[in-house]
mmCIF file with all atom_site columns, C-alpha atoms in Angstrom:
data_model
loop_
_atom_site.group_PDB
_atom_site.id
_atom_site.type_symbol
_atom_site.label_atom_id
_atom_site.label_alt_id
_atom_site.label_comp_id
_atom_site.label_asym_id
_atom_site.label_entity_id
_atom_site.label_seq_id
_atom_site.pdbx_PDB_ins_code
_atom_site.Cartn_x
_atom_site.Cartn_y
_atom_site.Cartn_z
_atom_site.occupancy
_atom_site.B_iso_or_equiv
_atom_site.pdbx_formal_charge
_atom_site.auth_seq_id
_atom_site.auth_comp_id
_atom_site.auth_asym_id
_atom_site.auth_atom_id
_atom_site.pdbx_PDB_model_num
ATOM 1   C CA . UNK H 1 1   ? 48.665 29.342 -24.701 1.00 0.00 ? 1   UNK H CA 1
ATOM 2   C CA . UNK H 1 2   ? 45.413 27.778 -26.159 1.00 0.00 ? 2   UNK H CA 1
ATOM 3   C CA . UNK H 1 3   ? 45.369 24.359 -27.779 1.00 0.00 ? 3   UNK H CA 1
ATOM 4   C CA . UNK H 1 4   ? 42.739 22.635 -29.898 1.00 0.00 ? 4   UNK H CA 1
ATOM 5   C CA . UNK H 1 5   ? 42.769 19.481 -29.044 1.00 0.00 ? 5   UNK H CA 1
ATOM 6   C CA . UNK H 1 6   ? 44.925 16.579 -27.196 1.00 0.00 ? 6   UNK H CA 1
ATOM 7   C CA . UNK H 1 7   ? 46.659 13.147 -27.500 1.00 0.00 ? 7   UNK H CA 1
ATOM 8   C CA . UNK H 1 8   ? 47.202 11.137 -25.000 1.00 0.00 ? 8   UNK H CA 1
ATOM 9   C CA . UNK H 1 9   ? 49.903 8.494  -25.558 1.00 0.00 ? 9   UNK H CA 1
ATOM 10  C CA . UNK H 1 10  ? 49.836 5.005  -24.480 1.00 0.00 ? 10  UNK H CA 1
ATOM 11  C CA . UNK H 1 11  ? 52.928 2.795  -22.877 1.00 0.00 ? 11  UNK H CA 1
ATOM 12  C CA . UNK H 1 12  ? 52.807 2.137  -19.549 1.00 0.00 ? 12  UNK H CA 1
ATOM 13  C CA . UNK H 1 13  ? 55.168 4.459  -17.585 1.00 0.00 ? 13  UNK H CA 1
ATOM 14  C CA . UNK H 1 14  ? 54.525 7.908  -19.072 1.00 0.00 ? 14  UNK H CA 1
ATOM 15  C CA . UNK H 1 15  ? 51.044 7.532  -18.565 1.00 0.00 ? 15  UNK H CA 1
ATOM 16  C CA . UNK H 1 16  ? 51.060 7.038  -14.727 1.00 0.00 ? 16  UNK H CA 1
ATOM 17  C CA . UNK H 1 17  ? 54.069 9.684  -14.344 1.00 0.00 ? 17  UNK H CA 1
ATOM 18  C CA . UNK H 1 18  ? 50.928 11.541 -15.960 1.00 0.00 ? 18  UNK H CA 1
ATOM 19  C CA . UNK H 1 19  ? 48.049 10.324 -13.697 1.00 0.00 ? 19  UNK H CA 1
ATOM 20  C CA . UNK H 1 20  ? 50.151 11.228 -10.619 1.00 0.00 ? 20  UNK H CA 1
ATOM 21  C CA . UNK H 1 21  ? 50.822 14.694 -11.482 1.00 0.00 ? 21  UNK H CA 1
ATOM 22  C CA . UNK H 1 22  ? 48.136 17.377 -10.436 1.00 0.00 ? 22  UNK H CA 1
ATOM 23  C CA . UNK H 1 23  ? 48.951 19.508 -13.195 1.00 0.00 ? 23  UNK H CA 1
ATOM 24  C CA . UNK H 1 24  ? 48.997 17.538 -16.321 1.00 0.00 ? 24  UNK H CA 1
ATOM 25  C CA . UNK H 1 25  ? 45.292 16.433 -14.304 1.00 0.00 ? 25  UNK H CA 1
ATOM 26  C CA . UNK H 1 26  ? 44.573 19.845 -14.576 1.00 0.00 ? 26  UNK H CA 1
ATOM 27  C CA . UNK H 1 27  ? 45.847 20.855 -18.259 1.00 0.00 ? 27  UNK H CA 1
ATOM 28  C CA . UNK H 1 28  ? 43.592 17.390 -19.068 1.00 0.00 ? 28  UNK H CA 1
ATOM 29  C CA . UNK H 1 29  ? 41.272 18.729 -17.399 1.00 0.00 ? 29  UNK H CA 1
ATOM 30  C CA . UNK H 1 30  ? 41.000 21.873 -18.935 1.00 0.00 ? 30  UNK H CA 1
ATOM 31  C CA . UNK H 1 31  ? 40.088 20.211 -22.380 1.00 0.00 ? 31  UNK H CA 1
ATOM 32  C CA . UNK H 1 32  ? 37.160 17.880 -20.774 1.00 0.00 ? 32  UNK H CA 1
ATOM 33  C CA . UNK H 1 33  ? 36.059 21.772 -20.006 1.00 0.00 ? 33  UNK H CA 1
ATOM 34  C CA . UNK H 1 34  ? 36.193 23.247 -22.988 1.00 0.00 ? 34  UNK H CA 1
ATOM 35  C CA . UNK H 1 35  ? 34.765 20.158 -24.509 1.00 0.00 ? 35  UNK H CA 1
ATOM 36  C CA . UNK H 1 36  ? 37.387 20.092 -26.803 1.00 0.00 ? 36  UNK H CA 1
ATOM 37  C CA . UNK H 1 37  ? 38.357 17.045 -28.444 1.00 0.00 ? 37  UNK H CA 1
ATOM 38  C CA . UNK H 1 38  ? 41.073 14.655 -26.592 1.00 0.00 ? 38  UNK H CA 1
ATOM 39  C CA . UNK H 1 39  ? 42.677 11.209 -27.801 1.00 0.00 ? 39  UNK H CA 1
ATOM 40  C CA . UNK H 1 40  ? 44.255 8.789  -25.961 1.00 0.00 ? 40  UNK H CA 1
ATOM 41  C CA . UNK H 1 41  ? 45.328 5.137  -26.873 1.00 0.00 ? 41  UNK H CA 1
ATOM 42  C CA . UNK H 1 42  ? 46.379 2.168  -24.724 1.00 0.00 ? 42  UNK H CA 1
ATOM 43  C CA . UNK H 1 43  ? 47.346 3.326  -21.278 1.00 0.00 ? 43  UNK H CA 1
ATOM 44  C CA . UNK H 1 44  ? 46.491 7.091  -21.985 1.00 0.00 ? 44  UNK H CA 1
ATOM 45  C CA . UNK H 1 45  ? 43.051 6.774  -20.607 1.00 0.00 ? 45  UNK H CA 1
ATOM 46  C CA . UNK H 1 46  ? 44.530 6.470  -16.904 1.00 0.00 ? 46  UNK H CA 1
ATOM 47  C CA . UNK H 1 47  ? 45.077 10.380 -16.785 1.00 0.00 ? 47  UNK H CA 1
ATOM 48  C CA . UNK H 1 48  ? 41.601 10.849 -18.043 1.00 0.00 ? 48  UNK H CA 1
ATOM 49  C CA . UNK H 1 49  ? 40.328 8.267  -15.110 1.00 0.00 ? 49  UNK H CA 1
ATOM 50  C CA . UNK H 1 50  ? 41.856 11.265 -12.730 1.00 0.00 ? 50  UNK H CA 1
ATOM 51  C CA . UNK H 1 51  ? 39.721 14.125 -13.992 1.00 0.00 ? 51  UNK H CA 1
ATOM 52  C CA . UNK H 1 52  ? 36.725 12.459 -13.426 1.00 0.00 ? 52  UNK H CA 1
ATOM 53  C CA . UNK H 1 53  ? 35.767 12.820 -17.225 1.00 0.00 ? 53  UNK H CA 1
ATOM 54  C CA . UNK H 1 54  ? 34.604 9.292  -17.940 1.00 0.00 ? 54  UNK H CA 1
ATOM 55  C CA . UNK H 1 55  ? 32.060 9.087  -16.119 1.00 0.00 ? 55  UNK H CA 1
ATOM 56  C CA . UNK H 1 56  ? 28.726 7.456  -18.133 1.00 0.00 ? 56  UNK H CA 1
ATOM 57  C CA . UNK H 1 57  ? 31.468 7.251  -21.208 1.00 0.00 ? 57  UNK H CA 1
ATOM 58  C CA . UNK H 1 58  ? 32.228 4.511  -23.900 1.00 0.00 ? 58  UNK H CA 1
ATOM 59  C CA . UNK H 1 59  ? 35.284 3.962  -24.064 1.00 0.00 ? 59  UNK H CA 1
ATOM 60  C CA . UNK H 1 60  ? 37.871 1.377  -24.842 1.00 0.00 ? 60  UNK H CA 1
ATOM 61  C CA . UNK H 1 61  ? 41.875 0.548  -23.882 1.00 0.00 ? 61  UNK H CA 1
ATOM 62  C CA . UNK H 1 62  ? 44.845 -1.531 -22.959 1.00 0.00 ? 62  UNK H CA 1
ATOM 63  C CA . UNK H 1 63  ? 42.413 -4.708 -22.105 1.00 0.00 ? 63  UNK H CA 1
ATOM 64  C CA . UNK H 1 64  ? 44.510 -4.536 -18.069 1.00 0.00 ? 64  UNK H CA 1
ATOM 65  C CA . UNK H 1 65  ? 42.527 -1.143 -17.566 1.00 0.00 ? 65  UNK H CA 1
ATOM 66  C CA . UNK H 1 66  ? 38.919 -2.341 -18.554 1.00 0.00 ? 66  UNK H CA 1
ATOM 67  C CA . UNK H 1 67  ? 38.714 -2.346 -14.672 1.00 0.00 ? 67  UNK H CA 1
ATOM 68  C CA . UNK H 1 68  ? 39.816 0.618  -13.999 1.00 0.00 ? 68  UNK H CA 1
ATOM 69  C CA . UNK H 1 69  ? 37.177 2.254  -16.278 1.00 0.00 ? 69  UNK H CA 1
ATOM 70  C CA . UNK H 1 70  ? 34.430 0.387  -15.206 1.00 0.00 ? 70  UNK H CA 1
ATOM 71  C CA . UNK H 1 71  ? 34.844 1.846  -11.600 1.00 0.00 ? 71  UNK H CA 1
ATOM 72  C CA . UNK H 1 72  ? 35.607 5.053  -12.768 1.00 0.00 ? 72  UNK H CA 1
ATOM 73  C CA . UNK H 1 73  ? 32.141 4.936  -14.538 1.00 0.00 ? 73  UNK H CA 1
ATOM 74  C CA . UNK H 1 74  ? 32.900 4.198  -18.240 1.00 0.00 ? 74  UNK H CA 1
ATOM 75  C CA . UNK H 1 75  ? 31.026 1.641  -20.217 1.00 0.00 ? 75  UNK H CA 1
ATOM 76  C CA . UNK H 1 76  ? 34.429 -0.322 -21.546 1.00 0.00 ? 76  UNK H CA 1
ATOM 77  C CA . UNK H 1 77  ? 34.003 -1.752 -24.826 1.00 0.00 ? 77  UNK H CA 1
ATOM 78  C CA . UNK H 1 78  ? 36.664 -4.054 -26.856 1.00 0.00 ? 78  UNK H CA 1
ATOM 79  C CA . UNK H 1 79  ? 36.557 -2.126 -30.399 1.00 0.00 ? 79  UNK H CA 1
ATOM 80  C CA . UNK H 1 80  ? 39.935 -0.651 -31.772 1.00 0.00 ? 80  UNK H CA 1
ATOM 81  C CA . UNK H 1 81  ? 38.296 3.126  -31.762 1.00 0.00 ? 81  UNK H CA 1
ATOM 82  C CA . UNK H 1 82  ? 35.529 4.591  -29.896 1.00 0.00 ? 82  UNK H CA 1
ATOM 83  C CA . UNK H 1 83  ? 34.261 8.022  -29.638 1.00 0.00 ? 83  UNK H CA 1
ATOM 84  C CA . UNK H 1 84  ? 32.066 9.179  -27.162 1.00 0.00 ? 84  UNK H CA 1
ATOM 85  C CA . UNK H 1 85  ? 31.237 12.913 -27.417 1.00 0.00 ? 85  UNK H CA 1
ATOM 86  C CA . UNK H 1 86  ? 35.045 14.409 -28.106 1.00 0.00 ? 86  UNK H CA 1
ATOM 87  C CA . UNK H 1 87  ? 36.874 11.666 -26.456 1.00 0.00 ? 87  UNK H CA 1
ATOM 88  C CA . UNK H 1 88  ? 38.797 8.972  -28.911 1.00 0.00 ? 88  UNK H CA 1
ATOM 89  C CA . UNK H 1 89  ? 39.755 5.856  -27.250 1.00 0.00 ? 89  UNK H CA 1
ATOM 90  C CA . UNK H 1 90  ? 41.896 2.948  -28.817 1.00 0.00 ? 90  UNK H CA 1
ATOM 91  C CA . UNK H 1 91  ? 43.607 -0.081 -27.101 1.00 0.00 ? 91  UNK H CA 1
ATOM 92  C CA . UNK H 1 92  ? 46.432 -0.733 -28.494 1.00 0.00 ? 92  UNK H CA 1
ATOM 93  C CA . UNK H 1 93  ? 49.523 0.105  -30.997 1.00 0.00 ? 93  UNK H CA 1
ATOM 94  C CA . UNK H 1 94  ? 47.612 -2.577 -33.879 1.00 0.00 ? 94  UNK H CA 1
ATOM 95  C CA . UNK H 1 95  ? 44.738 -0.493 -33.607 1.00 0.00 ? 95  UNK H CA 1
ATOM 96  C CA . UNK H 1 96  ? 46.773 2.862  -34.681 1.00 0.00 ? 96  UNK H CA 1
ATOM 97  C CA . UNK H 1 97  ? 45.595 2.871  -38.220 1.00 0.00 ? 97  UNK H CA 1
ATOM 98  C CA . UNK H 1 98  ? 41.820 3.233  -37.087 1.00 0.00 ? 98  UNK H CA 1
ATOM 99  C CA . UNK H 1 99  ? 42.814 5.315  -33.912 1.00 0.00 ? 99  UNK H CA 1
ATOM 100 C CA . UNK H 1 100 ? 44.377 7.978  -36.621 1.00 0.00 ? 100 UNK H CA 1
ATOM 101 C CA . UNK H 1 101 ? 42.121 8.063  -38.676 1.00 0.00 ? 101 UNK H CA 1
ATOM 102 C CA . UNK H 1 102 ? 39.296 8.844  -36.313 1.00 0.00 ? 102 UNK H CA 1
ATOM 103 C CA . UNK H 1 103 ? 41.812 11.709 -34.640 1.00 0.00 ? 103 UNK H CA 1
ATOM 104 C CA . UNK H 1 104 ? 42.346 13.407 -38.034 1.00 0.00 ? 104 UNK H CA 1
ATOM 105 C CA . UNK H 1 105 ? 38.882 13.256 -38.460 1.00 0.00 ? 105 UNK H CA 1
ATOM 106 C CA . UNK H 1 106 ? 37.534 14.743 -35.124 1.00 0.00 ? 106 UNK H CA 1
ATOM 107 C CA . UNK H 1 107 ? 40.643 17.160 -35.002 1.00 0.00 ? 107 UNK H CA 1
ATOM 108 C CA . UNK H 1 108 ? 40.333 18.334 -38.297 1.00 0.00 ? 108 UNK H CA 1
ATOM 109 C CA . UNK H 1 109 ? 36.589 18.045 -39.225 1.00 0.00 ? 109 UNK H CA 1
ATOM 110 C CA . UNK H 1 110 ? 35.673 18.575 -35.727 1.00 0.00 ? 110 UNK H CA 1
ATOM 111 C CA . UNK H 1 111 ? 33.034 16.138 -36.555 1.00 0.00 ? 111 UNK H CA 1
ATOM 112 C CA . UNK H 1 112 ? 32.751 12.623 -36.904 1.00 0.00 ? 112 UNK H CA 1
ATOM 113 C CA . UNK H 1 113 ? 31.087 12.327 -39.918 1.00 0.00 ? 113 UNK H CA 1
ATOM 114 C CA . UNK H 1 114 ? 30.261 15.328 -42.544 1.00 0.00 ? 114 UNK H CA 1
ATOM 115 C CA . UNK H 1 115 ? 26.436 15.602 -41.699 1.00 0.00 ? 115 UNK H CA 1
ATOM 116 C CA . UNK H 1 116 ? 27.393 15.972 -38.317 1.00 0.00 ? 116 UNK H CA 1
ATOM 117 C CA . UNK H 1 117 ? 28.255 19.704 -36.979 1.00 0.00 ? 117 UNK H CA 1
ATOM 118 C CA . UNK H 1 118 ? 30.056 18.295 -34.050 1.00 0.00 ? 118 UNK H CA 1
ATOM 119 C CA . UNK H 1 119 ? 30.340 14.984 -31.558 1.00 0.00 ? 119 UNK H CA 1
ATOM 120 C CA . UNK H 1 120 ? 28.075 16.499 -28.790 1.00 0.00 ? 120 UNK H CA 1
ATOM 121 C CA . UNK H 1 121 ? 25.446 14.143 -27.902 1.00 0.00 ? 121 UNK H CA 1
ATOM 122 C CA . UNK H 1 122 ? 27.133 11.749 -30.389 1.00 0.00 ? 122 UNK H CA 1
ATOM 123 C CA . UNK H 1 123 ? 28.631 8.278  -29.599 1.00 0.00 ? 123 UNK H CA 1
ATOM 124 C CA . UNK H 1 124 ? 29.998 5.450  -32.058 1.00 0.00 ? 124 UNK H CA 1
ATOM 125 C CA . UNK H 1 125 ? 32.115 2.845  -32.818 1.00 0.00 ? 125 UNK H CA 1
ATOM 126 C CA . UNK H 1 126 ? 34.377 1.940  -34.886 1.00 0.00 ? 126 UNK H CA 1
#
């Protein structure tokens, strides 16, 4: 089964049932491969700190994990959406309106912005 893109939900359990499993790593995983687009709000970032995929990212999230980026290699950033590339970060459940509005934008559009073709190469703000 292919998919075209993935969200990854915040809260604070799910997300480290998540992290701790090797194949929900892996099915992560396989969209940081295909470079195809993948959301995740609040605590959702903790499974992508498990592939390896942020790495030299900008991203943001539940303030308590700003560590946890920072020595997985993201640059963490306190902004309610960022998009680095095809990953969409937000930190928390006040920050939903701006969070879904970039996701139906890079999910739908594929792009960012319409003079854009795509978010390779690409990173912004909110």
């Amino acid at each position: 089964m292919e998919f075209d893109f993935l969200m990854l939900p915040g809260g604070v359990m799910n997300p480290d049932k998540l992290r701790n499993n090797s194949e929900a790593v892996a099915f992560v995983m396989s969209f940081v491969n295909k470079h195809r687009p993948i959301a995740a709000i609040c605590h959702g970032v903790q499974t992508l700190i498990e592939t390896g995929a942020v790495k030299g990212k900008r991203m943001t999230s539940w303030p308590s994990l700003k560590t946890d980026l920072m020595n997985a290699g993201a640059h963490w950033v306190d902004k309610d959406v960022v998009i680095d590339h095809k990953i969409i970060t937000s930190r928390k459940p006040a920050d939903i309106p701006a969070f879904n509005d970039a996701m139906i934008r890079e999910f739908t559009y594929g792009r960012i912005h319409a003079h854009l073709p795509n978010t390779e190469g690409y990173v912004t703000t909110l």
